[in-house]
N, CA, C and O atoms as a Maestro MAE file, in Angstrom:
{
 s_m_m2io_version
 :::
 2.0.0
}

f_m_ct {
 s_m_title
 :::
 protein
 m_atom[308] {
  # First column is atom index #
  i_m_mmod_type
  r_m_x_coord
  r_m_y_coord
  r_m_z_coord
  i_m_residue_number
  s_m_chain_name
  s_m_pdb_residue_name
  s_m_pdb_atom_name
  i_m_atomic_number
  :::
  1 25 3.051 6.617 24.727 1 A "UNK " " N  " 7
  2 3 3.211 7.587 25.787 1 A "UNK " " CA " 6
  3 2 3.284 8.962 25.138 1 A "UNK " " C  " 6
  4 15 3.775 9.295 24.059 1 A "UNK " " O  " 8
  5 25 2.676 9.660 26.060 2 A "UNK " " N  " 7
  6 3 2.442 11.359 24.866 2 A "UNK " " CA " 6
  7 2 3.092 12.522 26.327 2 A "UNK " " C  " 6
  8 15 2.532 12.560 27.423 2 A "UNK " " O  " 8
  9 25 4.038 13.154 26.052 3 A "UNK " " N  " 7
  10 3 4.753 13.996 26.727 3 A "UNK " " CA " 6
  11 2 3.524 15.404 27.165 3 A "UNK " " C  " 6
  12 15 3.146 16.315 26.429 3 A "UNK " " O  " 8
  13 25 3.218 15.177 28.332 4 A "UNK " " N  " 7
  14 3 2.049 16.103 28.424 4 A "UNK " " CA " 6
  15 2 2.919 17.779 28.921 4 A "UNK " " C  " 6
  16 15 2.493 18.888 28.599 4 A "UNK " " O  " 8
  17 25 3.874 17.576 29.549 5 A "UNK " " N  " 7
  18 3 3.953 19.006 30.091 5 A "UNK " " CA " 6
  19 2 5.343 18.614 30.841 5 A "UNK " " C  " 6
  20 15 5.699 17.443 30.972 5 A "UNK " " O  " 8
  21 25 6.394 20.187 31.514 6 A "UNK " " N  " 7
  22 3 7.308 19.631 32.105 6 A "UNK " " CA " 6
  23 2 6.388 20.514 33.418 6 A "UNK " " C  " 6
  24 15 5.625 21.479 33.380 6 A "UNK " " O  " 8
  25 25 6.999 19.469 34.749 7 A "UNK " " N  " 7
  26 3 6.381 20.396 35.976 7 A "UNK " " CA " 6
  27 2 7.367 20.596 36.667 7 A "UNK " " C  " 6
  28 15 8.432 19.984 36.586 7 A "UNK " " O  " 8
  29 25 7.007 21.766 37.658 8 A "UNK " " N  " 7
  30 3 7.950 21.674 38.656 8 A "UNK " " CA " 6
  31 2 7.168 21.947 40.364 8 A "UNK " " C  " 6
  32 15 6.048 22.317 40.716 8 A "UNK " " O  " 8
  33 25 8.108 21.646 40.920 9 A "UNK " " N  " 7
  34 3 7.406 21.057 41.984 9 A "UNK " " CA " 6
  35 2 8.458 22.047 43.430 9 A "UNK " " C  " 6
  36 15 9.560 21.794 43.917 9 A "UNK " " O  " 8
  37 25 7.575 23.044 43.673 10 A "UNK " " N  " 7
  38 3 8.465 23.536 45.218 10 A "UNK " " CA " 6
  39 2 9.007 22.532 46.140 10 A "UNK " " C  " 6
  40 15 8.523 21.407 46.261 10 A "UNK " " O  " 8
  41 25 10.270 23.073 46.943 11 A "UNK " " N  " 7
  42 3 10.814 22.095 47.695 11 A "UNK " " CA " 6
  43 2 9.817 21.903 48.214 11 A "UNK " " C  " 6
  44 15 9.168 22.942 48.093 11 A "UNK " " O  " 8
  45 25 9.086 20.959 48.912 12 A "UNK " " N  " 7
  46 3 8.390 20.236 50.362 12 A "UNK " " CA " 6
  47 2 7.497 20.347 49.196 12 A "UNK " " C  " 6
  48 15 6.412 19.959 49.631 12 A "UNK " " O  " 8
  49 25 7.353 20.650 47.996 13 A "UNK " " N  " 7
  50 3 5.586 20.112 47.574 13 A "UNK " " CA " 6
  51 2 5.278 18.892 47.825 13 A "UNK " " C  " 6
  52 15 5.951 17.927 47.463 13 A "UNK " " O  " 8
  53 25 3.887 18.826 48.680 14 A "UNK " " N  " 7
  54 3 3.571 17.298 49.228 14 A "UNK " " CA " 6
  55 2 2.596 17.085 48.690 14 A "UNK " " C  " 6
  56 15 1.804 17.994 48.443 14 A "UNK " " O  " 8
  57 25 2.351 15.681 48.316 15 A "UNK " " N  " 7
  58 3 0.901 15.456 47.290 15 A "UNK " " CA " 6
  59 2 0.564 14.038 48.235 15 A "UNK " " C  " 6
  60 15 1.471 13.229 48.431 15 A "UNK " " O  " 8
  61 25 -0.772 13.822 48.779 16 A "UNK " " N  " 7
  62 3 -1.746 13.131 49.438 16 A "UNK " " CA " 6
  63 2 -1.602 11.723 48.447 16 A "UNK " " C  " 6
  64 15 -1.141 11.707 47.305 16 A "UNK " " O  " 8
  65 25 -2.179 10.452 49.289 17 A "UNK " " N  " 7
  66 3 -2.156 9.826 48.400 17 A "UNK " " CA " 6
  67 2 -3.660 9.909 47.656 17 A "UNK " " C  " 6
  68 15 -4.823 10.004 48.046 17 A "UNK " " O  " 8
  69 25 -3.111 9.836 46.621 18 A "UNK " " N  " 7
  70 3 -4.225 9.641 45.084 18 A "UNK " " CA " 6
  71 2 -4.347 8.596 43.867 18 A "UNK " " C  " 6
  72 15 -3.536 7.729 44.193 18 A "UNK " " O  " 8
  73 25 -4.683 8.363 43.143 19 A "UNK " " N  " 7
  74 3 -4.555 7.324 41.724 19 A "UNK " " CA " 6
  75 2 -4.750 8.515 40.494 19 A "UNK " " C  " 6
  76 15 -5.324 9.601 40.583 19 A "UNK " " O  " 8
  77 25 -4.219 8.043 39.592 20 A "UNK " " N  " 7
  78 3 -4.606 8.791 38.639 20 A "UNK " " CA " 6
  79 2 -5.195 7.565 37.354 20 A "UNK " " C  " 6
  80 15 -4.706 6.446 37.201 20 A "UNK " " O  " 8
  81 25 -6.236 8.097 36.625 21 A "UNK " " N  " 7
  82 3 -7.225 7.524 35.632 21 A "UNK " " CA " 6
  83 2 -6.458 7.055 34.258 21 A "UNK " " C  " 6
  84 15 -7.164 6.875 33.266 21 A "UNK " " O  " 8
  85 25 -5.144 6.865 34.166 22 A "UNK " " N  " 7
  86 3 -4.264 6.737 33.193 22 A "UNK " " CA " 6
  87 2 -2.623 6.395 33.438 22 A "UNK " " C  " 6
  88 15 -2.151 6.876 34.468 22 A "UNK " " O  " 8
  89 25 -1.832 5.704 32.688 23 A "UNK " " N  " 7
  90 3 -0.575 5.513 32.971 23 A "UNK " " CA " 6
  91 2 0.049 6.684 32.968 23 A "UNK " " C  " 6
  92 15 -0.230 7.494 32.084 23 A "UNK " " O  " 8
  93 25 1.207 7.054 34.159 24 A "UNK " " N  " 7
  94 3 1.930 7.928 33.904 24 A "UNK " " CA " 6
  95 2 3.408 7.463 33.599 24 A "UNK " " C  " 6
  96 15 3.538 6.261 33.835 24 A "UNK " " O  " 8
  97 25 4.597 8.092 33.127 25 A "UNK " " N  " 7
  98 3 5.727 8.113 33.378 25 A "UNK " " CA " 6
  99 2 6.363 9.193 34.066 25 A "UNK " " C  " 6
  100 15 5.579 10.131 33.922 25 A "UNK " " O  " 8
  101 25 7.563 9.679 34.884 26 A "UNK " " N  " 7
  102 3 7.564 10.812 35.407 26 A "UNK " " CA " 6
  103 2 9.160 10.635 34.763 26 A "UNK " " C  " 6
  104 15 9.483 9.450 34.671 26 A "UNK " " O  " 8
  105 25 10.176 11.591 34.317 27 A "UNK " " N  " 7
  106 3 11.560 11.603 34.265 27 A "UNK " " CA " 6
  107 2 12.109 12.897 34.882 27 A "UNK " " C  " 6
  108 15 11.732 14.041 34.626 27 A "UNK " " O  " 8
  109 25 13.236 12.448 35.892 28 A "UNK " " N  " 7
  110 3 13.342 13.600 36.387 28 A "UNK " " CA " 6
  111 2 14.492 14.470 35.957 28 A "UNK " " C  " 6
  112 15 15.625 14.016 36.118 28 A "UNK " " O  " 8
  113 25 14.339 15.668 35.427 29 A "UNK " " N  " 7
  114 3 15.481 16.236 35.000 29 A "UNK " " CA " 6
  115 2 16.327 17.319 36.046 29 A "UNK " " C  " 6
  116 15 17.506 17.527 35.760 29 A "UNK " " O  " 8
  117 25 15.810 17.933 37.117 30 A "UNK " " N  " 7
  118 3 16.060 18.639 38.019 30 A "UNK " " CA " 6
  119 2 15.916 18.192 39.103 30 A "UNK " " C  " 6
  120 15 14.924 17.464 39.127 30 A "UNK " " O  " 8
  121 25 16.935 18.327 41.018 31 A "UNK " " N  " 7
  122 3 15.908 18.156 41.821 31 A "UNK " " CA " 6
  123 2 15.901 16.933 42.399 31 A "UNK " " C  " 6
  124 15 16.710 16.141 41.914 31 A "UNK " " O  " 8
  125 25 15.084 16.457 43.482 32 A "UNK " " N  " 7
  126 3 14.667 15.237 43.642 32 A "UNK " " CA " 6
  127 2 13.175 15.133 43.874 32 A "UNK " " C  " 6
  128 15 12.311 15.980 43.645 32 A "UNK " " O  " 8
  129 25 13.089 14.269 44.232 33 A "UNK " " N  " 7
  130 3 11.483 14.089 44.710 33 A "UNK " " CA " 6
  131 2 10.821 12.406 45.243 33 A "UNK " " C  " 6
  132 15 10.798 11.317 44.669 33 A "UNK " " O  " 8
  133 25 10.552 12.668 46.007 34 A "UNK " " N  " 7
  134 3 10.403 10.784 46.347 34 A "UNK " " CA " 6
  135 2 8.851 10.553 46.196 34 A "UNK " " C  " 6
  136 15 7.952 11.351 46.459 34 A "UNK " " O  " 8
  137 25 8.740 9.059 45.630 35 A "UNK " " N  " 7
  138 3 7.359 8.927 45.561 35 A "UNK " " CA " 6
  139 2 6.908 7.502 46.419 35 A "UNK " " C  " 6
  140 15 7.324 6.369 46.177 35 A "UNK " " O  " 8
  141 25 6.005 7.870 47.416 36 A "UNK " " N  " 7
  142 3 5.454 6.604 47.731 36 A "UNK " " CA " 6
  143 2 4.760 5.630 47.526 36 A "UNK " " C  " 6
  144 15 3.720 6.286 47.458 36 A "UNK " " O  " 8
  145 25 4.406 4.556 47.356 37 A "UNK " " N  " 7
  146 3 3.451 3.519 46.635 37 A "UNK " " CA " 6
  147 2 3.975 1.847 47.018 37 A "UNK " " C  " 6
  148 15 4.988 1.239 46.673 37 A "UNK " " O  " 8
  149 25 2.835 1.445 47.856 38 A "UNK " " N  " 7
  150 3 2.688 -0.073 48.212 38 A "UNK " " CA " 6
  151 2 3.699 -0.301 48.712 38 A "UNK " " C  " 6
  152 15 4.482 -1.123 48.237 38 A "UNK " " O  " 8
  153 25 3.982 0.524 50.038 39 A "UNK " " N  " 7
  154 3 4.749 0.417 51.166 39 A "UNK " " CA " 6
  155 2 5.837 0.904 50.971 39 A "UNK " " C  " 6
  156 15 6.754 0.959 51.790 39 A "UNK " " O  " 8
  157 25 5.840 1.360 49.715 40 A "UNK " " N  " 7
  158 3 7.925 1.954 49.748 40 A "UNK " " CA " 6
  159 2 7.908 2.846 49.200 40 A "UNK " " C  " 6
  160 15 6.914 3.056 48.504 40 A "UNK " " O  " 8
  161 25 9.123 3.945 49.234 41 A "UNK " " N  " 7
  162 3 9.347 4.936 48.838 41 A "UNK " " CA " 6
  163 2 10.643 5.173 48.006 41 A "UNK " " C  " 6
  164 15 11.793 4.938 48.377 41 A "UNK " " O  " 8
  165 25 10.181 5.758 46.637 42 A "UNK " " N  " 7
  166 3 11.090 5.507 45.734 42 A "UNK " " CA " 6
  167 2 11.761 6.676 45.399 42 A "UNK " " C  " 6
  168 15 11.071 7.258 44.562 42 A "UNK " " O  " 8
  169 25 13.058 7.481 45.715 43 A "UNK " " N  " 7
  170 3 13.936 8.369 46.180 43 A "UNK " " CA " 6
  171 2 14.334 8.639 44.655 43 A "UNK " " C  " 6
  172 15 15.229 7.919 44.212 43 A "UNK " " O  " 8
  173 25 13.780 9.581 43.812 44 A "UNK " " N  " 7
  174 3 14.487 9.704 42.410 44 A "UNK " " CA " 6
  175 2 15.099 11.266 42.337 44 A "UNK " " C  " 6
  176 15 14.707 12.277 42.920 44 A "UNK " " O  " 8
  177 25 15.774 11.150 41.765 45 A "UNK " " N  " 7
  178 3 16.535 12.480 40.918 45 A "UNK " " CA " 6
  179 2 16.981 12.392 39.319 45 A "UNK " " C  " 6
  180 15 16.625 11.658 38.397 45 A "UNK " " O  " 8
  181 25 17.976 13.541 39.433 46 A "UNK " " N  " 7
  182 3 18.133 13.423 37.934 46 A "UNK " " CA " 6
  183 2 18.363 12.327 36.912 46 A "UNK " " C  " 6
  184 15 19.415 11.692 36.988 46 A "UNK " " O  " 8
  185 25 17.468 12.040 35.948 47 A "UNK " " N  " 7
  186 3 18.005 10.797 34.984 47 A "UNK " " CA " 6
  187 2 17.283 9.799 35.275 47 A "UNK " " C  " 6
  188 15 17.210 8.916 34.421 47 A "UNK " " O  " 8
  189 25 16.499 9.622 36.615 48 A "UNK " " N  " 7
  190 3 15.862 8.647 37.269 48 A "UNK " " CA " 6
  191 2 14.199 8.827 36.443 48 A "UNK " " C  " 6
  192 15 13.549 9.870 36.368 48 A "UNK " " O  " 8
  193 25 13.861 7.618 35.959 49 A "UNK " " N  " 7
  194 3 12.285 7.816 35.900 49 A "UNK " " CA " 6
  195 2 11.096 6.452 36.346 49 A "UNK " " C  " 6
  196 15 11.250 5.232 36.287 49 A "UNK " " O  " 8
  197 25 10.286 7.021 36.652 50 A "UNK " " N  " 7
  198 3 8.933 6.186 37.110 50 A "UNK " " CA " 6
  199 2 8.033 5.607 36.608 50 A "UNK " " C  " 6
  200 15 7.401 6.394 35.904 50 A "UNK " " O  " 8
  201 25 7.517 4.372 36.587 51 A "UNK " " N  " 7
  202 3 5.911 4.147 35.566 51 A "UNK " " CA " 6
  203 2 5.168 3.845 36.577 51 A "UNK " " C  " 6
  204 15 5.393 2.867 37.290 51 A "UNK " " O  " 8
  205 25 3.881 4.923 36.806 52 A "UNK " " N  " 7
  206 3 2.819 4.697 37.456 52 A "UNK " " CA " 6
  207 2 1.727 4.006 36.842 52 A "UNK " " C  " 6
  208 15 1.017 4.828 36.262 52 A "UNK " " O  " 8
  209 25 1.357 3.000 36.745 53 A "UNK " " N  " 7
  210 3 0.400 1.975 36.129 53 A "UNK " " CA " 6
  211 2 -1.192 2.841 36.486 53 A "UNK " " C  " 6
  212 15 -1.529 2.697 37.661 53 A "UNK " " O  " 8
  213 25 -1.739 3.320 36.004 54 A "UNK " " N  " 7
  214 3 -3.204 3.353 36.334 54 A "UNK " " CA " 6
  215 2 -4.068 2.792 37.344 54 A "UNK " " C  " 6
  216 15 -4.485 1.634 37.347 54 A "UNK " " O  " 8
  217 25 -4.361 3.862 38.372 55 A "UNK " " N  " 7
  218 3 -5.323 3.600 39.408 55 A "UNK " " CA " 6
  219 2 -4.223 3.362 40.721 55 A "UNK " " C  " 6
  220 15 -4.703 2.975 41.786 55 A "UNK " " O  " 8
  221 25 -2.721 3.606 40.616 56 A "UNK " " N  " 7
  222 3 -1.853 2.936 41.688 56 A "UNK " " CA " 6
  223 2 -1.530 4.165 42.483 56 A "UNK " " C  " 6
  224 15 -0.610 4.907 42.141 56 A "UNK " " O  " 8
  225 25 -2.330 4.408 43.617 57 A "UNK " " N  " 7
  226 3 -2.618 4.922 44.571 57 A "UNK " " CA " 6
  227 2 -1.046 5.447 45.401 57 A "UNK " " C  " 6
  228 15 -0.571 4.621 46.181 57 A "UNK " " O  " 8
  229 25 -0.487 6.435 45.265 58 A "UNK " " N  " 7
  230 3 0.712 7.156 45.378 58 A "UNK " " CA " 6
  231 2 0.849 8.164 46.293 58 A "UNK " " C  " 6
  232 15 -0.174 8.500 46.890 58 A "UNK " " O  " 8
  233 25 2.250 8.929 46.633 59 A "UNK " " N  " 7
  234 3 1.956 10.024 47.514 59 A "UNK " " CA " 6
  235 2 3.631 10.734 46.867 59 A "UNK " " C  " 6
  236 15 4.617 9.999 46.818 59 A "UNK " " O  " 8
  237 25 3.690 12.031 46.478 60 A "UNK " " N  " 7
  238 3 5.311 12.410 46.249 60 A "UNK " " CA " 6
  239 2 5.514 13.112 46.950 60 A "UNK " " C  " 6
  240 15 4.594 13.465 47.688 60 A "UNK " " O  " 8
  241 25 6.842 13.699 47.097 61 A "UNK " " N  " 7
  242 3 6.991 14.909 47.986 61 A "UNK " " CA " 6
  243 2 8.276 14.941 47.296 61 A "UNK " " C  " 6
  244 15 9.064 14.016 47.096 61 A "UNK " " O  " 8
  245 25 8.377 16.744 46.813 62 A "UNK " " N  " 7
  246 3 9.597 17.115 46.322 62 A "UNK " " CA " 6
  247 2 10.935 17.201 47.429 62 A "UNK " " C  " 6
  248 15 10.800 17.006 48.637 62 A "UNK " " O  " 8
  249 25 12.178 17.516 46.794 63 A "UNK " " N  " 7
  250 3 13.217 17.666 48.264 63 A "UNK " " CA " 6
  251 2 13.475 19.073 48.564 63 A "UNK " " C  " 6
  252 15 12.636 19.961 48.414 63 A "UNK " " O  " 8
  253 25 14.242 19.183 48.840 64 A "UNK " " N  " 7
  254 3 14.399 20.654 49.727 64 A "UNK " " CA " 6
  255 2 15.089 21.730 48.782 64 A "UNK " " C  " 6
  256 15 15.364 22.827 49.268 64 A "UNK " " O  " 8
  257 25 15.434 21.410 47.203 65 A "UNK " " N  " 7
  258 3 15.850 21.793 46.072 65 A "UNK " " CA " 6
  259 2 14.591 22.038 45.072 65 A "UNK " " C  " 6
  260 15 14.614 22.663 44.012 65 A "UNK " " O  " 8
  261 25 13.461 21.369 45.695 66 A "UNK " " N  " 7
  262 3 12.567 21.043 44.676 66 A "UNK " " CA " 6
  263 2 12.644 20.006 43.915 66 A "UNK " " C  " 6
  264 15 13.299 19.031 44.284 66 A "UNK " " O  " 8
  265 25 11.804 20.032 42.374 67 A "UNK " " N  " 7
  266 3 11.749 18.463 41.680 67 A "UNK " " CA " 6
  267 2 11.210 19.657 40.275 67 A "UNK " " C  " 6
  268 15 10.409 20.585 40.166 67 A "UNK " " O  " 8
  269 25 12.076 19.036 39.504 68 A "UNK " " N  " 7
  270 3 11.465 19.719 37.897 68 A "UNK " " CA " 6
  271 2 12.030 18.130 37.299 68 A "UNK " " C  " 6
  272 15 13.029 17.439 37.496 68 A "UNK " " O  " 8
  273 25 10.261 17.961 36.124 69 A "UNK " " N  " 7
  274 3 10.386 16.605 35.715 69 A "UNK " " CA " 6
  275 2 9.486 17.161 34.517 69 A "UNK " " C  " 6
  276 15 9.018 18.249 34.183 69 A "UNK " " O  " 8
  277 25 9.489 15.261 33.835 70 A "UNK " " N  " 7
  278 3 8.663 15.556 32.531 70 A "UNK " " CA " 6
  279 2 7.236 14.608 32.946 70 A "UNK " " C  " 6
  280 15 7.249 13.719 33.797 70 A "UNK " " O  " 8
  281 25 6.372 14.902 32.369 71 A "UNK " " N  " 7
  282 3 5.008 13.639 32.802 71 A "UNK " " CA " 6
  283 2 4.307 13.050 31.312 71 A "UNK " " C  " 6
  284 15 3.318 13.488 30.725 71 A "UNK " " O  " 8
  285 25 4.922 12.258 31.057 72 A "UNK " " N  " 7
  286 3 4.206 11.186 29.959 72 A "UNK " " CA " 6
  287 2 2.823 10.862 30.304 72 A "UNK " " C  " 6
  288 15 2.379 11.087 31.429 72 A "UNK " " O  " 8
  289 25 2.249 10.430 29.529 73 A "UNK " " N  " 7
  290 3 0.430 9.692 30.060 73 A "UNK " " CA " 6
  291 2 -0.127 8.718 28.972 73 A "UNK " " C  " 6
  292 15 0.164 8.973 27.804 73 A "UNK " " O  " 8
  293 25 -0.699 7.911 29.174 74 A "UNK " " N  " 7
  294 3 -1.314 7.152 28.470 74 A "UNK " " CA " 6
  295 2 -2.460 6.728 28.762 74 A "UNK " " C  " 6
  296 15 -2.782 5.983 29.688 74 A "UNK " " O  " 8
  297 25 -3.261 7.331 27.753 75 A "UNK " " N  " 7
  298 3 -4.973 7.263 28.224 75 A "UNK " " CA " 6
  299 2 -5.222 5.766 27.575 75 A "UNK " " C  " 6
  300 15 -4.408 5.283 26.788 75 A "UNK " " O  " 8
  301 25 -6.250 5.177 27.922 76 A "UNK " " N  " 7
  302 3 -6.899 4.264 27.821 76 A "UNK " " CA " 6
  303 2 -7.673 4.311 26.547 76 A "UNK " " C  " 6
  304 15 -7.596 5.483 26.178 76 A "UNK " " O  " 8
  305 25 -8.348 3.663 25.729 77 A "UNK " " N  " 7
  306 3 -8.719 4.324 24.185 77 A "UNK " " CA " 6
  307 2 -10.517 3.456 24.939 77 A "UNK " " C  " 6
  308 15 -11.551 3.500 24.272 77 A "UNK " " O  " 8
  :::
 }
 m_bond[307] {
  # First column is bond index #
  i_m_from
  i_m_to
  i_m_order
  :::
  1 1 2 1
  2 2 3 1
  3 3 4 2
  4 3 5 1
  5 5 6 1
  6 6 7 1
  7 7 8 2
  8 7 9 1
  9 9 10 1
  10 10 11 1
  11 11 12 2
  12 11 13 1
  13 13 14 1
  14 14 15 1
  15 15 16 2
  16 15 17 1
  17 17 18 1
  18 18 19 1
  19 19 20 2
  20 19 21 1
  21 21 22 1
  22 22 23 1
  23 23 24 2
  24 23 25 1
  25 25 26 1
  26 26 27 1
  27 27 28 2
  28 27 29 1
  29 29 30 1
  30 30 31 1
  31 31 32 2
  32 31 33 1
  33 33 34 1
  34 34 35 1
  35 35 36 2
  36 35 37 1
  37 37 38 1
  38 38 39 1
  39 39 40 2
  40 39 41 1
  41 41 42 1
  42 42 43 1
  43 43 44 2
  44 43 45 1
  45 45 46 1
  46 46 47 1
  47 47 48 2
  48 47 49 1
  49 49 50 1
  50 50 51 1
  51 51 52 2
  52 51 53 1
  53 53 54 1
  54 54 55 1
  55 55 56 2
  56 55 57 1
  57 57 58 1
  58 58 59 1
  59 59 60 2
  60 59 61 1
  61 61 62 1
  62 62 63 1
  63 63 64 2
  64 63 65 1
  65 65 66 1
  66 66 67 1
  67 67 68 2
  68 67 69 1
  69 69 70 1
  70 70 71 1
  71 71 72 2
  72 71 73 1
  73 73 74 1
  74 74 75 1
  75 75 76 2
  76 75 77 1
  77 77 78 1
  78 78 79 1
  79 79 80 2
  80 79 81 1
  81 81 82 1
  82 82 83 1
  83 83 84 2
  84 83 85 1
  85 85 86 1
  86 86 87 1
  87 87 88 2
  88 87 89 1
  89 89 90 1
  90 90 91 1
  91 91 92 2
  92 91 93 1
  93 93 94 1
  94 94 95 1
  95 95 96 2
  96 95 97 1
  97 97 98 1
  98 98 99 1
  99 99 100 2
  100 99 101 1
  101 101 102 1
  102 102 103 1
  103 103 104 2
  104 103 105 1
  105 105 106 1
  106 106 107 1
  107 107 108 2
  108 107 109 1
  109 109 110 1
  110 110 111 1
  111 111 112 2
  112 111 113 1
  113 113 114 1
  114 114 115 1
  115 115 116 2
  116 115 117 1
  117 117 118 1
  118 118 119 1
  119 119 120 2
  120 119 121 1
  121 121 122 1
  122 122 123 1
  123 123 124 2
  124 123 125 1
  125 125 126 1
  126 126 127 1
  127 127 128 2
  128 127 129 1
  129 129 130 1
  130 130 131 1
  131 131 132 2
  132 131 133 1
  133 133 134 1
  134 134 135 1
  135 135 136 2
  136 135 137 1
  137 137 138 1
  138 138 139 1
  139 139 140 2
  140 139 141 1
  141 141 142 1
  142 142 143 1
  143 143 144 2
  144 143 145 1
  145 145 146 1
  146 146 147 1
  147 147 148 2
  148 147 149 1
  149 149 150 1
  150 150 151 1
  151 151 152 2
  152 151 153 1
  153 153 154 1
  154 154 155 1
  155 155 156 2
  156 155 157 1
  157 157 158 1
  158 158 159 1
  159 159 160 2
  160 159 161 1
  161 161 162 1
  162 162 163 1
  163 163 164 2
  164 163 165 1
  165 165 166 1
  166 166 167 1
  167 167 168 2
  168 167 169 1
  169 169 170 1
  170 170 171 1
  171 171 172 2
  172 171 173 1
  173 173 174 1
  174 174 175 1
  175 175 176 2
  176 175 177 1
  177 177 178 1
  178 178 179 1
  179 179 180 2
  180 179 181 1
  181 181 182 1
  182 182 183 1
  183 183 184 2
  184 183 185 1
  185 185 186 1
  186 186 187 1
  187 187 188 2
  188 187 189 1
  189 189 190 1
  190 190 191 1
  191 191 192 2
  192 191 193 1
  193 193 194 1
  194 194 195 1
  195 195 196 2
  196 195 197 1
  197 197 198 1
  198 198 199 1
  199 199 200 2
  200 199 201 1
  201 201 202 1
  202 202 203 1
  203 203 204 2
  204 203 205 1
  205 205 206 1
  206 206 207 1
  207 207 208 2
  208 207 209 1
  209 209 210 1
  210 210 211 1
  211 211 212 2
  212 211 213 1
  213 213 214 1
  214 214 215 1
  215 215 216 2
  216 215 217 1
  217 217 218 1
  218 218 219 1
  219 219 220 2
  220 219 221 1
  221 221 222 1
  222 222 223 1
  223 223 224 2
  224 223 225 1
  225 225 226 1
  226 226 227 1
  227 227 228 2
  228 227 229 1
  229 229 230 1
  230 230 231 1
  231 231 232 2
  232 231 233 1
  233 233 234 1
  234 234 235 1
  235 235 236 2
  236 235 237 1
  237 237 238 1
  238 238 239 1
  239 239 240 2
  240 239 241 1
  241 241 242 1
  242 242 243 1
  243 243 244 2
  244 243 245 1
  245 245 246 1
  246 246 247 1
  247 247 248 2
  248 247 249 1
  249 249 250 1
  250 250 251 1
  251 251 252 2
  252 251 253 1
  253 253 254 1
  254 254 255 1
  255 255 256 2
  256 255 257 1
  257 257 258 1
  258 258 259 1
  259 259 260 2
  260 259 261 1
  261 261 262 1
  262 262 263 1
  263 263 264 2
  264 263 265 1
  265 265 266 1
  266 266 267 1
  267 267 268 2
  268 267 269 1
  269 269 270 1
  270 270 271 1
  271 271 272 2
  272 271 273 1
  273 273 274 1
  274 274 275 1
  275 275 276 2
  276 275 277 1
  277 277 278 1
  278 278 279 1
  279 279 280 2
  280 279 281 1
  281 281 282 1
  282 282 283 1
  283 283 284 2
  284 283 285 1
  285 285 286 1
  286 286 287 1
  287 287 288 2
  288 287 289 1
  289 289 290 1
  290 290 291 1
  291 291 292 2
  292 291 293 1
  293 293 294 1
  294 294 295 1
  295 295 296 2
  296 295 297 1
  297 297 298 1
  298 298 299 1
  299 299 300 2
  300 299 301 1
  301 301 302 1
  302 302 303 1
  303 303 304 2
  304 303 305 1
  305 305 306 1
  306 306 307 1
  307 307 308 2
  :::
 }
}
């Protein structure tokens, strides 16, 4: 896993659902932010982190504080 960047995310930032072409991890250090995927929605904040498996079709939305996190990735060789 290779630490790509820290992001941050305005309260109500809403993201559509999408896949992304590589594993992610997300850790959240600020904030909350919930992410949806295969019917449920997973409510994280600080200390809390995620593994998005490649191609797994998602939706987040920051909270009303916003969401500041870190994003790991792992490309495929």
């Amino acid at each position: 896993m290779i630490l790509e960047r820290i992001a941050w995310d305005a309260p109500g930032a809403d993201y559509q659902p999408h896949p992304h072409d590589h594993d992610e991890s997300l850790w959240v250090i600020a904030g909350e932010i919930t992410f949806g995927a295969g019917g449920e929605d997973y409510r994280l904040g600080p200390g809390d982190r995620l593994l998005l498996p490649r191609g797994t079709v998602h939706t987040a939305r920051a909270g009303r504080d916003g969401a500041r996190y870190l994003i790991g990735q792992r490309r495929q060789a």
